[in-house]
Amino acid sequence: MDSPEADGFNKIGLTTAQRHVFLCLGPDCCAPEQGQASWDYLKRRLSDLKVPVLRTKAGCFRICTGGPWMVVYPEGVWYGSVTPERCERIVTEHLQQNRPIEEWIARRHPLPHAP
């Protein structure tokens, strides 16, 4: 029998996830309504397309300008001004087709591999 934790990990698709996407919802980098609109769009599209990606919303990345911000791991790609329209392109090109959108990348900072 699976533990409650195992059920939770299965529910989020941990074993099949290929990436983890974090989205900052503001309030300092953007209006919270903008961040929430981008989050709602991202959540819906990942679900509709069944993209094997974990997603986490955050209250603040401490950049405090140019948001909403999205970071995609393991690549460590940072995108700013993530509107629902930009979400669509990030989902289809970066998350589905493995092609980061070079002209929108503000920073790259992949985390070191764990031992």
PDB file of C-alpha atoms in Angstrom:
ATOM      1  CA  MET A   1       0.000   0.000   0.000  1.00  0.00           C
ATOM      2  CA  ASP A   2       1.311   3.463  -0.925  1.00  0.00           C
ATOM      3  CA  SER A   3       1.829   6.061   1.754  1.00  0.00           C
ATOM      4  CA  PRO A   4      -0.089   9.369   1.592  1.00  0.00           C
ATOM      5  CA  GLU A   5       3.158  11.005   0.449  1.00  0.00           C
ATOM      6  CA  ALA A   6       3.583   8.519  -2.374  1.00  0.00           C
ATOM      7  CA  ASP A   7       0.025   9.226  -3.502  1.00  0.00           C
ATOM      8  CA  GLY A   8       0.813  12.949  -3.521  1.00  0.00           C
ATOM      9  CA  PHE A   9       4.006  12.438  -5.550  1.00  0.00           C
ATOM     10  CA  ASN A  10       2.084  10.297  -8.026  1.00  0.00           C
ATOM     11  CA  LYS A  11      -0.652  12.930  -8.277  1.00  0.00           C
ATOM     12  CA  ILE A  12       1.789  15.683  -9.289  1.00  0.00           C
ATOM     13  CA  GLY A  13       3.579  13.414 -11.780  1.00  0.00           C
ATOM     14  CA  LEU A  14       6.949  13.546 -10.039  1.00  0.00           C
ATOM     15  CA  THR A  15       8.305  10.367 -11.631  1.00  0.00           C
ATOM     16  CA  THR A  16       7.502  11.469 -15.180  1.00  0.00           C
ATOM     17  CA  ALA A  17       8.330  15.182 -14.903  1.00  0.00           C
ATOM     18  CA  GLN A  18      11.028  16.428 -17.265  1.00  0.00           C
ATOM     19  CA  ARG A  19      11.168  20.011 -15.960  1.00  0.00           C
ATOM     20  CA  HIS A  20      10.039  22.190 -13.096  1.00  0.00           C
ATOM     21  CA  VAL A  21       8.562  25.610 -13.836  1.00  0.00           C
ATOM     22  CA  PHE A  22       8.287  28.330 -11.190  1.00  0.00           C
ATOM     23  CA  LEU A  23       6.185  31.448 -11.789  1.00  0.00           C
ATOM     24  CA  CYS A  24       6.379  34.555  -9.603  1.00  0.00           C
ATOM     25  CA  LEU A  25       2.968  36.155  -9.149  1.00  0.00           C
ATOM     26  CA  GLY A  26       4.155  39.491  -7.757  1.00  0.00           C
ATOM     27  CA  PRO A  27       3.116  41.794  -6.074  1.00  0.00           C
ATOM     28  CA  ASP A  28       6.267  43.883  -6.516  1.00  0.00           C
ATOM     29  CA  CYS A  29       7.416  42.831 -10.006  1.00  0.00           C
ATOM     30  CA  CYS A  30       3.890  43.070 -11.451  1.00  0.00           C
ATOM     31  CA  ALA A  31       0.277  43.528 -10.449  1.00  0.00           C
ATOM     32  CA  PRO A  32      -0.967  40.370  -8.719  1.00  0.00           C
ATOM     33  CA  GLU A  33      -3.791  40.127 -11.282  1.00  0.00           C
ATOM     34  CA  GLN A  34      -1.193  39.884 -14.079  1.00  0.00           C
ATOM     35  CA  GLY A  35       0.706  37.160 -12.265  1.00  0.00           C
ATOM     36  CA  GLN A  36      -2.467  35.233 -11.530  1.00  0.00           C
ATOM     37  CA  ALA A  37      -3.625  35.466 -15.159  1.00  0.00           C
ATOM     38  CA  SER A  38      -0.309  34.030 -16.339  1.00  0.00           C
ATOM     39  CA  TRP A  39      -0.468  31.288 -13.694  1.00  0.00           C
ATOM     40  CA  ASP A  40      -4.031  30.324 -14.644  1.00  0.00           C
ATOM     41  CA  TYR A  41      -3.056  30.136 -18.299  1.00  0.00           C
ATOM     42  CA  LEU A  42       0.109  28.125 -17.616  1.00  0.00           C
ATOM     43  CA  LYS A  43      -1.729  25.667 -15.393  1.00  0.00           C
ATOM     44  CA  ARG A  44      -4.512  25.143 -17.946  1.00  0.00           C
ATOM     45  CA  ARG A  45      -2.203  24.703 -20.952  1.00  0.00           C
ATOM     46  CA  LEU A  46       0.133  22.258 -19.212  1.00  0.00           C
ATOM     47  CA  SER A  47      -2.893  20.216 -18.190  1.00  0.00           C
ATOM     48  CA  ASP A  48      -4.617  20.411 -21.601  1.00  0.00           C
ATOM     49  CA  LEU A  49      -1.453  19.383 -23.449  1.00  0.00           C
ATOM     50  CA  LYS A  50      -0.380  16.855 -20.798  1.00  0.00           C
ATOM     51  CA  VAL A  51       3.134  18.306 -20.714  1.00  0.00           C
ATOM     52  CA  PRO A  52       5.235  16.360 -18.143  1.00  0.00           C
ATOM     53  CA  VAL A  53       6.252  19.426 -16.133  1.00  0.00           C
ATOM     54  CA  LEU A  54       5.981  20.223 -12.436  1.00  0.00           C
ATOM     55  CA  ARG A  55       4.708  23.736 -11.739  1.00  0.00           C
ATOM     56  CA  THR A  56       4.995  25.944  -8.698  1.00  0.00           C
ATOM     57  CA  LYS A  57       3.665  29.435  -8.116  1.00  0.00           C
ATOM     58  CA  ALA A  58       5.726  31.768  -5.989  1.00  0.00           C
ATOM     59  CA  GLY A  59       4.929  35.022  -4.226  1.00  0.00           C
ATOM     60  CA  CYS A  60       8.277  36.688  -4.904  1.00  0.00           C
ATOM     61  CA  PHE A  61      11.612  35.969  -6.608  1.00  0.00           C
ATOM     62  CA  ARG A  62      12.949  39.263  -5.170  1.00  0.00           C
ATOM     63  CA  ILE A  63      13.636  40.767  -8.603  1.00  0.00           C
ATOM     64  CA  CYS A  64      10.789  43.253  -8.047  1.00  0.00           C
ATOM     65  CA  THR A  65      10.594  44.604 -11.592  1.00  0.00           C
ATOM     66  CA  GLY A  66       9.773  43.264 -15.039  1.00  0.00           C
ATOM     67  CA  GLY A  67       7.505  40.423 -13.982  1.00  0.00           C
ATOM     68  CA  PRO A  68       5.771  38.118 -13.875  1.00  0.00           C
ATOM     69  CA  TRP A  69       8.958  36.023 -13.852  1.00  0.00           C
ATOM     70  CA  MET A  70       9.273  32.370 -14.855  1.00  0.00           C
ATOM     71  CA  VAL A  71      12.239  30.103 -14.300  1.00  0.00           C
ATOM     72  CA  VAL A  72      12.509  26.708 -15.997  1.00  0.00           C
ATOM     73  CA  TYR A  73      14.677  23.980 -14.483  1.00  0.00           C
ATOM     74  CA  PRO A  74      16.880  22.049 -15.082  1.00  0.00           C
ATOM     75  CA  GLU A  75      18.042  24.543 -17.722  1.00  0.00           C
ATOM     76  CA  GLY A  76      17.838  27.500 -15.325  1.00  0.00           C
ATOM     77  CA  VAL A  77      16.237  29.725 -17.966  1.00  0.00           C
ATOM     78  CA  TRP A  78      14.678  32.960 -16.664  1.00  0.00           C
ATOM     79  CA  TYR A  79      11.913  34.717 -18.602  1.00  0.00           C
ATOM     80  CA  GLY A  80      10.475  38.120 -17.615  1.00  0.00           C
ATOM     81  CA  SER A  81       7.179  39.804 -18.515  1.00  0.00           C
ATOM     82  CA  VAL A  82       5.447  36.428 -18.784  1.00  0.00           C
ATOM     83  CA  THR A  83       1.961  37.206 -20.062  1.00  0.00           C
ATOM     84  CA  PRO A  84      -0.538  34.498 -21.007  1.00  0.00           C
ATOM     85  CA  GLU A  85       0.488  35.068 -24.652  1.00  0.00           C
ATOM     86  CA  ARG A  86       4.139  34.520 -23.793  1.00  0.00           C
ATOM     87  CA  CYS A  87       3.158  31.475 -21.734  1.00  0.00           C
ATOM     88  CA  GLU A  88       1.713  29.885 -24.836  1.00  0.00           C
ATOM     89  CA  ARG A  89       4.950  30.208 -26.748  1.00  0.00           C
ATOM     90  CA  ILE A  90       7.054  29.071 -23.775  1.00  0.00           C
ATOM     91  CA  VAL A  91       4.842  26.012 -23.311  1.00  0.00           C
ATOM     92  CA  THR A  92       4.854  24.995 -26.970  1.00  0.00           C
ATOM     93  CA  GLU A  93       8.434  25.857 -27.911  1.00  0.00           C
ATOM     94  CA  HIS A  94      10.447  25.450 -24.729  1.00  0.00           C
ATOM     95  CA  LEU A  95       8.516  22.911 -22.692  1.00  0.00           C
ATOM     96  CA  GLN A  96       7.198  20.732 -25.525  1.00  0.00           C
ATOM     97  CA  GLN A  97       9.803  21.151 -28.272  1.00  0.00           C
ATOM     98  CA  ASN A  98      12.904  21.686 -26.081  1.00  0.00           C
ATOM     99  CA  ARG A  99      13.686  25.024 -27.753  1.00  0.00           C
ATOM    100  CA  PRO A 100      14.147  27.861 -25.253  1.00  0.00           C
ATOM    101  CA  ILE A 101      13.047  31.224 -26.647  1.00  0.00           C
ATOM    102  CA  GLU A 102      16.408  32.935 -26.950  1.00  0.00           C
ATOM    103  CA  GLU A 103      15.120  36.476 -27.481  1.00  0.00           C
ATOM    104  CA  TRP A 104      13.142  36.346 -24.218  1.00  0.00           C
ATOM    105  CA  ILE A 105      15.815  34.824 -21.968  1.00  0.00           C
ATOM    106  CA  ALA A 106      16.879  37.317 -19.304  1.00  0.00           C
ATOM    107  CA  ARG A 107      19.363  34.934 -17.630  1.00  0.00           C
ATOM    108  CA  ARG A 108      20.579  31.366 -17.697  1.00  0.00           C
ATOM    109  CA  HIS A 109      21.694  29.810 -14.454  1.00  0.00           C
ATOM    110  CA  PRO A 110      21.384  26.026 -14.362  1.00  0.00           C
ATOM    111  CA  LEU A 111      21.887  24.546 -10.925  1.00  0.00           C
ATOM    112  CA  PRO A 112      24.822  22.173 -10.438  1.00  0.00           C
ATOM    113  CA  HIS A 113      23.999  18.494 -10.657  1.00  0.00           C
ATOM    114  CA  ALA A 114      23.453  16.730  -7.359  1.00  0.00           C
ATOM    115  CA  PRO A 115      25.936  13.978  -6.454  1.00  0.00           C
TER     116      PRO A 115
END
